[in-house]
Coordinates of C-alpha atoms and ligand atoms in Angstrom, one line a residue:
X20 CA 63.2 -196.9 26.0
X21 CA 66.8 -196.5 25.1
X22 CA 67.8 -196.6 28.8
X23 CA 65.7 -199.7 29.4
X24 CA 67.6 -201.5 26.7
X25 CA 70.9 -200.3 28.0
X26 CA 70.0 -201.6 31.4
X27 CA 69.2 -205.1 30.0
X28 CA 72.4 -205.3 28.1
X29 CA 74.3 -204.3 31.2
X30 CA 72.6 -206.7 33.5
X31 CA 73.4 -209.5 31.1
X32 CA 77.0 -208.4 31.1
X33 CA 77.3 -208.6 34.8
X34 CA 76.1 -212.2 34.9
X35 CA 78.2 -213.1 31.9
X36 CA 81.3 -211.5 33.2
X37 CA 81.2 -213.2 36.5
X38 CA 80.6 -216.5 34.7
X39 CA 83.5 -216.0 32.4
X40 CA 85.9 -215.1 35.2
X41 CA 85.2 -218.6 36.5
X42 CA 85.3 -220.3 33.1
X43 CA 88.9 -219.8 32.1
X44 CA 91.3 -218.0 29.9
X45 CA 89.7 -218.4 26.5
X46 CA 86.4 -217.1 27.5
X47 CA 88.0 -214.4 29.6
X48 CA 89.8 -213.2 26.4
X49 CA 86.5 -213.1 24.6
X50 CA 85.1 -211.1 27.4
X51 CA 88.0 -208.7 27.2
X52 CA 87.0 -208.0 23.5
X53 CA 83.4 -207.4 24.5
X54 CA 84.5 -205.0 27.3
X55 CA 86.8 -203.1 25.0
X56 CA 84.1 -202.8 22.4
X57 CA 81.5 -201.5 24.8
X58 CA 83.5 -198.8 26.4
X59 CA 86.4 -197.8 24.3
X60 CA 89.1 -195.8 26.1
X61 CA 87.7 -196.1 29.6
X62 CA 89.3 -199.2 30.7
X63 CA 92.9 -198.2 31.1
X64 CA 92.5 -195.3 33.5
X65 CA 89.6 -196.9 35.3
X66 CA 90.0 -197.5 39.0
X67 CA 91.0 -201.0 40.2
X68 CA 91.7 -202.2 43.7
X69 CA 95.4 -202.2 44.5
X70 CA 96.6 -205.8 44.7
X71 CA 98.4 -205.1 47.9
X72 CA 95.2 -203.9 49.5
X73 CA 93.4 -207.0 48.3
X74 CA 96.1 -209.2 49.8
X75 CA 96.2 -207.4 53.1
X76 CA 92.4 -207.4 53.6
X77 CA 92.1 -211.0 52.4
X78 CA 94.8 -212.0 55.0
X79 CA 93.1 -210.1 57.7
X80 CA 89.6 -211.5 57.1
X81 CA 89.9 -214.6 55.0
X82 CA 86.2 -215.4 55.5
X83 CA 85.2 -212.5 53.3
X84 CA 85.9 -212.0 49.6
X85 CA 88.0 -209.1 48.3
X86 CA 88.8 -210.6 44.9
X87 CA 86.9 -209.5 41.8
X88 CA 87.4 -212.9 40.1
X89 CA 85.7 -214.6 43.1
X90 CA 82.5 -212.6 42.8
X91 CA 79.7 -215.2 42.2
X92 CA 77.5 -215.3 39.2
X93 CA 74.5 -213.2 39.8
X94 CA 71.7 -211.4 38.0
X95 CA 70.0 -208.3 39.2
X96 CA 66.2 -207.7 39.3
X97 CA 65.3 -205.1 36.7
X98 CA 64.1 -201.9 38.3
X99 CA 62.0 -201.3 35.2
X100 CA 60.0 -204.5 35.3
X101 CA 57.2 -204.6 37.7
X102 CA 56.3 -207.5 40.0
X103 CA 53.6 -208.7 37.5
X104 CA 56.1 -208.6 34.7
X105 CA 55.0 -205.4 33.0
X106 CA 57.7 -203.2 31.6
X107 CA 57.9 -199.7 32.9
X108 CA 58.0 -197.5 29.8
X109 CA 56.8 -194.2 31.1
X110 CA 57.2 -191.9 34.1
X111 CA 53.6 -192.2 35.3
X112 CA 53.8 -196.0 35.6
X113 CA 57.1 -195.6 37.5
X114 CA 55.6 -193.1 39.9
X115 CA 52.2 -194.8 40.4
X116 CA 53.1 -198.5 40.3
X117 CA 56.8 -199.4 40.2
X118 CA 58.3 -196.9 42.7
X119 CA 55.7 -197.7 45.4
X120 CA 56.3 -201.4 44.7
X121 CA 60.1 -201.1 45.2
X122 CA 59.6 -198.9 48.3
X123 CA 57.3 -201.5 49.8
X124 CA 59.8 -204.4 49.0
X125 CA 62.6 -202.4 50.6
X126 CA 60.5 -201.7 53.7
X127 CA 59.2 -205.1 54.2
X128 CA 62.5 -207.0 53.5
X129 CA 65.3 -204.6 54.5
X130 CA 64.8 -201.4 56.4
X131 CA 61.4 -201.9 58.0
X132 CA 58.3 -199.9 58.3
X133 CA 57.7 -196.7 60.3
X134 CA 54.7 -197.4 62.7
X135 CA 51.6 -195.3 62.3
X136 CA 51.6 -194.1 65.9
X137 CA 50.4 -190.5 66.1
X138 CA 53.0 -188.0 67.4
X139 CA 53.3 -184.3 68.0
X140 CA 56.2 -182.2 66.8
X141 CA 57.5 -178.9 68.0
X142 CA 60.5 -176.7 67.4
X143 CA 62.4 -174.6 69.9
X144 CA 65.2 -172.2 68.8
X145 CA 67.4 -172.4 71.8
X146 CA 70.4 -170.3 70.6
X147 CA 71.0 -167.9 67.8
X148 CA 74.3 -166.2 66.8
X149 CA 74.0 -163.9 63.8
X150 CA 77.8 -163.3 63.7
X151 CA 79.1 -166.9 63.8
X152 CA 82.3 -167.9 62.0
X153 CA 83.8 -164.4 62.0
X154 CA 80.5 -162.9 61.0
X155 CA 80.1 -165.0 57.9
X156 CA 77.3 -167.2 59.1
X157 CA 74.2 -167.3 61.3
X158 CA 74.2 -170.1 63.8
X159 CA 70.9 -171.5 65.1
X160 CA 70.5 -174.4 67.5
X161 CA 67.1 -175.9 67.4
X162 CA 65.4 -178.5 69.5
X163 CA 63.2 -180.7 67.4
X164 CA 60.9 -182.3 69.9
X165 CA 58.7 -185.3 69.3
X166 CA 55.9 -186.2 71.8
X167 CA 54.1 -189.5 71.9
X168 CA 53.1 -192.2 74.4
X169 CA 53.4 -189.6 77.2
X170 CA 57.1 -189.2 76.5
X171 CA 59.2 -186.8 74.5
X172 CA 62.4 -187.1 72.5
X173 CA 64.6 -184.2 71.5
X174 CA 66.8 -184.1 68.4
X175 CA 69.4 -181.3 68.7
X176 CA 69.8 -179.7 65.3
X177 CA 72.6 -177.3 64.6
X178 CA 72.3 -175.0 61.6
X179 CA 74.8 -172.6 60.0
X180 CA 73.5 -170.5 57.1
X181 CA 75.7 -168.1 55.0
X182 CA 75.2 -164.4 55.7
X183 CA 76.5 -163.6 52.2
X184 CA 73.5 -165.2 50.6
X185 CA 70.5 -162.9 50.1
X186 CA 67.5 -165.0 50.8
X187 CA 67.3 -168.8 51.4
X188 CA 70.4 -170.9 50.9
X189 CA 70.8 -174.5 49.7
X190 CA 71.8 -176.6 52.6
X191 CA 73.5 -179.9 53.4
X192 CA 72.0 -181.8 56.3
X193 CA 74.5 -184.3 57.8
X194 CA 73.3 -187.4 59.7
X195 CA 76.2 -187.5 62.1
X196 CA 77.2 -191.0 63.2
X197 CA 80.4 -189.8 64.9
X198 CA 81.1 -187.9 68.1
X199 CA 79.9 -184.3 68.6
X200 CA 83.6 -183.2 68.4
X201 CA 83.2 -183.3 64.6
X202 CA 80.2 -181.0 64.6
X203 CA 81.0 -178.7 67.5
X204 CA 79.2 -175.4 66.8
X205 CA 81.9 -173.4 68.6
X206 CA 84.3 -174.7 65.9
X207 CA 87.3 -174.4 68.1
X208 CA 88.5 -177.6 66.5
X209 CA 87.8 -177.8 62.8
X210 CA 86.7 -181.2 61.4
X211 CA 86.9 -182.2 57.7
X212 CA 84.0 -184.5 58.5
X213 CA 81.7 -181.4 58.6
X214 CA 83.6 -178.6 57.0
X215 CA 81.2 -175.7 57.8
X216 CA 83.6 -173.0 57.1
X217 CA 84.3 -174.1 53.5
X218 CA 80.6 -174.7 52.8
X219 CA 79.6 -171.2 54.2
X220 CA 82.3 -169.6 52.0
X221 CA 80.7 -171.4 49.0
X222 CA 77.2 -170.2 49.8
X223 CA 75.8 -173.4 51.4
X224 CA 74.1 -173.8 54.7
X225 CA 75.2 -176.7 56.9
X226 CA 73.0 -178.5 59.4
X227 CA 73.7 -181.5 61.5
X228 CA 72.1 -183.8 64.1
X229 CA 73.6 -186.7 65.9
X230 CA 71.9 -190.0 65.0
X231 CA 72.0 -191.2 68.6
X232 CA 69.5 -188.5 69.6
X233 CA 67.0 -190.4 67.5
X234 CA 68.0 -194.0 68.4
X235 CA 71.2 -195.1 70.2
X236 CA 73.3 -197.3 68.0
X237 CA 73.2 -200.5 70.0
X238 CA 71.0 -203.5 70.1
X239 CA 68.6 -203.2 73.1
X240 CA 65.5 -204.9 71.7
X241 CA 64.3 -201.4 70.6
X242 CA 63.5 -200.3 74.1
X243 CA 65.2 -196.9 73.7
X244 CA 65.2 -193.9 71.4
X245 CA 62.3 -193.1 69.1
X246 CA 61.2 -196.8 69.3
X247 CA 60.2 -196.3 72.9
X248 CA 57.8 -193.6 71.9
X249 CA 56.3 -195.0 68.6
X250 CA 56.5 -198.8 68.9
X251 CA 53.3 -199.2 71.0
X252 CA 52.3 -202.6 69.7
X253 CA 54.4 -205.8 69.5
X254 CA 57.0 -205.3 66.8
X255 CA 56.1 -207.2 63.5
X256 CA 58.9 -208.8 61.5
X257 CA 58.9 -205.8 59.2
X258 CA 59.1 -203.2 62.0
X259 CA 61.6 -200.4 61.5
X260 CA 65.2 -200.9 62.5
X261 CA 67.7 -198.2 63.6
X262 CA 68.6 -197.1 60.1
X263 CA 64.9 -196.4 59.3
X264 CA 64.6 -194.6 62.6
X265 CA 67.6 -192.4 61.9
X266 CA 66.2 -191.6 58.4
X267 CA 62.9 -190.7 60.0
X268 CA 64.9 -188.3 62.3
X269 CA 66.4 -186.7 59.3
X270 CA 62.9 -186.0 58.0
X271 CA 61.8 -184.4 61.3
X272 CA 64.9 -182.1 61.0
X273 CA 63.7 -181.3 57.4
X274 CA 60.3 -180.5 58.9
X275 CA 62.0 -177.7 60.8
X276 CA 64.3 -176.6 58.0
X277 CA 61.2 -176.1 55.8
X278 CA 60.1 -173.4 58.2
X279 CA 63.4 -171.5 58.4
X280 CA 63.5 -168.5 56.1
X281 CA 67.3 -168.8 55.7
X282 CA 67.0 -172.2 54.2
X283 CA 65.9 -173.1 50.7
X284 CA 63.6 -175.9 51.6
X285 CA 63.5 -177.3 48.0
X286 CA 67.3 -177.4 48.0
X287 CA 68.2 -179.6 51.0
X288 CA 70.7 -182.4 50.5
X289 CA 70.8 -185.2 53.0
X290 CA 74.4 -186.5 53.6
X291 CA 75.7 -189.5 55.5
X292 CA 78.9 -191.4 56.0
X293 CA 79.0 -195.2 56.2
X294 CA 76.1 -196.3 58.3
X295 CA 75.0 -192.7 58.0
X296 CA 75.4 -193.1 54.2
X297 CA 73.0 -196.1 54.3
X298 CA 70.6 -193.9 56.3
X299 CA 70.9 -191.0 53.8
X300 CA 69.8 -193.2 51.0
X301 CA 66.8 -194.5 52.9
X302 CA 65.9 -191.0 54.0
X303 CA 65.9 -189.9 50.4
X304 CA 63.9 -193.0 49.4
X305 CA 61.2 -192.4 52.0
X306 CA 61.1 -188.7 51.8
X307 CA 61.0 -187.1 48.4
X308 CA 61.3 -183.6 49.9
X309 CA 65.1 -184.1 50.0
X310 CA 66.3 -182.6 46.7
X311 CA 69.7 -184.4 46.8
X312 CA 71.2 -187.5 48.5
X313 CA 74.9 -187.9 49.3
X314 CA 75.9 -191.4 50.3
X315 CA 79.5 -191.6 51.3
X316 CA 81.1 -195.1 51.6
X317 CA 77.8 -196.7 52.5
X318 CA 78.8 -200.2 51.5
X319 CA 76.6 -203.2 52.4
X320 CA 73.0 -202.2 53.2
X321 CA 73.8 -199.0 51.4
X322 CA 74.9 -198.4 47.8
X323 CA 76.8 -201.7 47.3
X324 CA 75.1 -204.6 45.5
X325 CA 74.3 -207.3 48.0
X326 CA 74.5 -210.1 45.4
X327 CA 78.2 -209.5 44.8
X328 CA 79.0 -210.6 48.4
X329 CA 82.2 -208.5 48.2
X330 CA 83.6 -207.3 51.5
X331 CA 80.8 -207.0 54.1
X332 CA 77.9 -209.4 53.4
X333 CA 74.2 -209.4 54.4
X334 CA 74.9 -212.3 56.8
X335 CA 77.7 -210.4 58.5
X336 CA 75.9 -207.1 58.8
X337 CA 72.8 -208.9 60.3
X338 CA 75.0 -210.6 62.9
X339 CA 77.2 -207.6 63.8
X340 CA 74.4 -205.0 63.8
X341 CA 71.1 -206.9 64.4
X342 CA 69.3 -203.6 65.2
X343 CA 70.0 -201.8 61.9
X344 CA 67.5 -203.5 59.7
X345 CA 64.1 -205.2 60.1
X346 CA 64.1 -208.8 61.3
X347 CA 62.9 -210.0 57.9
X348 CA 66.3 -209.0 56.5
X349 CA 67.9 -211.9 58.4
X350 CA 66.2 -214.4 56.0
X351 CA 68.6 -213.2 53.4
X352 CA 71.8 -213.8 55.3
X353 CA 73.8 -215.9 52.9
X354 CA 70.8 -216.0 50.6
X355 CA 71.3 -212.8 48.7
X356 CA 70.0 -214.1 45.4
X357 CA 66.6 -214.6 46.9
X358 CA 66.2 -210.9 47.8
X359 CA 63.4 -209.5 45.7
X360 CA 65.4 -206.3 45.3
X361 CA 69.1 -205.2 45.3
X362 CA 70.6 -201.9 46.2
X363 CA 70.5 -200.4 42.7
X364 CA 66.8 -200.2 43.3
X365 CA 67.3 -198.2 46.4
X366 CA 69.3 -195.7 44.3
X367 CA 66.6 -195.7 41.7
X368 CA 64.1 -194.6 44.4
X369 CA 66.1 -191.3 44.5
X370 CA 65.5 -190.6 40.8
X371 CA 65.1 -188.1 39.3
X372 CA 66.5 -186.1 42.2
X373 CA 70.3 -185.5 42.5
X374 CA 72.3 -188.5 43.8
X375 CA 76.0 -188.6 44.8
X376 CA 77.7 -191.9 45.6
X377 CA 81.4 -192.0 46.6
X378 CA 83.8 -194.5 47.9
X379 CA 87.4 -194.7 49.2
X380 CA 90.2 -196.8 47.6
X381 CA 91.2 -198.6 50.8
X382 CA 87.7 -199.3 51.8
X383 CA 87.1 -202.6 50.0
X384 CA 85.0 -203.7 52.9
X385 CA 82.4 -201.3 51.5
X386 CA 82.8 -202.6 47.9
X387 CA 83.5 -199.5 45.7
X388 CA 82.9 -201.4 42.5
X389 CA 79.6 -202.9 43.7
X390 CA 78.5 -199.3 44.6
X391 CA 79.4 -198.0 41.2
X392 CA 77.6 -200.9 39.5
X393 CA 74.6 -200.2 41.6
X394 CA 74.6 -196.6 40.3
X395 CA 75.1 -197.8 36.8
X396 CA 72.1 -200.1 37.1
X397 CA 70.0 -197.3 38.6
X398 CA 70.6 -194.7 35.9
X399 CA 68.0 -196.1 33.5
X400 CA 65.3 -194.9 36.0
X401 CA 66.8 -191.4 36.0
X402 CA 66.6 -191.5 32.2
X403 CA 63.0 -192.6 32.2
X404 CA 62.2 -189.6 34.5
X405 CA 63.9 -187.1 32.2
X406 CA 67.3 -187.0 33.8
X407 CA 69.3 -189.0 31.4
X408 CA 72.7 -190.1 32.6
X409 CA 75.3 -191.7 30.4
X410 CA 77.8 -193.1 32.9
X411 CA 80.4 -195.6 31.5
X412 CA 80.5 -199.2 32.4
X413 CA 84.0 -198.8 33.9
X414 CA 84.7 -196.8 37.1
X415 CA 86.3 -193.4 36.7
X416 CA 90.0 -193.1 37.7
X417 CA 91.0 -192.4 41.3
X418 CA 90.1 -188.9 42.6
X419 CA 88.3 -187.9 39.3
X420 CA 84.7 -186.9 39.7
X421 CA 82.1 -188.3 37.3
X422 CA 79.0 -186.2 36.8
X423 CA 76.2 -187.2 34.3
X424 CA 72.7 -185.7 34.5
X425 CA 71.6 -185.9 38.1
X426 CA 74.1 -188.5 39.3
X427 CA 77.7 -188.2 40.4
X428 CA 80.4 -190.5 41.7
X429 CA 84.0 -190.5 42.8
X430 CA 86.5 -192.8 44.4
X431 CA 89.0 -191.1 46.7
X432 CA 92.4 -192.3 47.6
X433 CA 92.9 -193.4 51.2
X434 CA 90.8 -194.8 54.0
X435 CA 87.2 -195.0 55.0
X436 CA 86.3 -191.5 56.1
X437 CA 84.5 -188.3 54.8
X438 CA 87.1 -185.6 54.1
X439 CA 87.1 -182.1 52.7
X440 CA 88.2 -183.5 49.4
X441 CA 84.9 -185.4 49.3
X442 CA 82.9 -182.4 50.4
X443 CA 84.5 -180.3 47.7
X444 CA 83.3 -182.8 45.1
X445 CA 79.8 -182.8 46.7
X446 CA 79.7 -179.0 46.5
X447 CA 80.9 -179.0 42.9
X448 CA 78.0 -181.2 42.0
X449 CA 75.6 -179.2 44.1
X450 CA 76.7 -176.0 42.2
X451 CA 75.3 -177.7 39.1
X452 CA 72.2 -179.4 40.4
X453 CA 71.1 -177.3 43.4
X454 CA 72.1 -173.7 42.6
Ligands
GTR505 C1 81.3 -201.1 59.9 C2 80.2 -201.7 59.2 C3 79.8 -201.0 57.9 C4 79.8 -199.5 58.1 C5 80.8 -199.0 59.2 C6 80.5 -197.6 59.7 O1 81.7 -201.8 61.0 O2 80.5 -203.1 58.9 O3 78.6 -201.5 57.4 O4 78.5 -199.1 58.4 O5 80.9 -199.8 60.3 O6 79.4 -197.2 59.8 O7 81.4 -196.9 60.1

């Protein structure tokens, strides 16, 4: 109940603040007083975009907004008020009514729906090395094979588990949206994007698949990848896009991981960067077997609130990447306020499981503040489900991790990327919530 009230107060403040930014100095001063009162001591150290970065990006792409004072007035749908107007005041109502409602709204308007086509699944361990990484890890390479429509599709899953752990280990499953060089199992060249060696040393398993195994990342009218096996009827306007397909692929990898005795199946975190970060969120929303979701710099269509129209917008993402979302999402290009959901509700679908959102300072395209506000507006749902989080209204300082209950956040210095610094924070959080 407390959290619900907190949520309402905060939602009002978002609308008010945006309004006051536009309304001039006197009202802005009033707002400053309100801000100071609400979160004493947080504001000074709180992260703010560097003016030079704002100027540079604004000059490069003047058609997009990078200025906080130009964020339009908006108000967010409340995750704890159901479609018929009833307030969600207990966990059962959330689980039985409101969560399914939000999931359906997200499917039909944003990510699309997985077809009901039957398929078969098999796993083939194609390579094992019990003395990988100088004897510290066991490497397995597994073909996850899907059969349907007389065809087959193989997801190549690479798994390292720590030999130092007696019994099953918690594990990070990365949805790799970069080249295989980052995840080379021979590890001749180390990559911070997938720091297996460091994770193994800390007692974590690391698994990875390349998203293009599931669906190539280009617009081809959905003739290739998993779509060519499962889309057997004409695609409706809420048919799954590539992000939903990649998320589905993560779940098929989890199907295998649940059979592997070296992996703690109830402690698998799904991780993704950028478009992979959007995918990790949707995988966690659709598949509650994931114990934790890590969404790194996921931006528009991921953690960032669409209604802020800061950096990348719904219109731009639909134009540049027409295959990522369902075709219904196109209706909301430049009409973000008419979306029946916003991305805080996607984060709420992860509750009460563990959720990590992070951003990078230079990546204003991905709207760090909008991602933080999204988390802030999702935490009432975590509270309702017994994982109370008390995250402040203002963002934490640069490079400082914020952990509260089952949610965590940081903003790292530097560019759009996923680095060891980020992974170390993810593992610090996992030490608390998974181990
Ligand atoms: C950008 C896109 C972002 C983000 C990024 C990435 O071009 O605008 O939404 O997904 O690509 O995945 O690297």
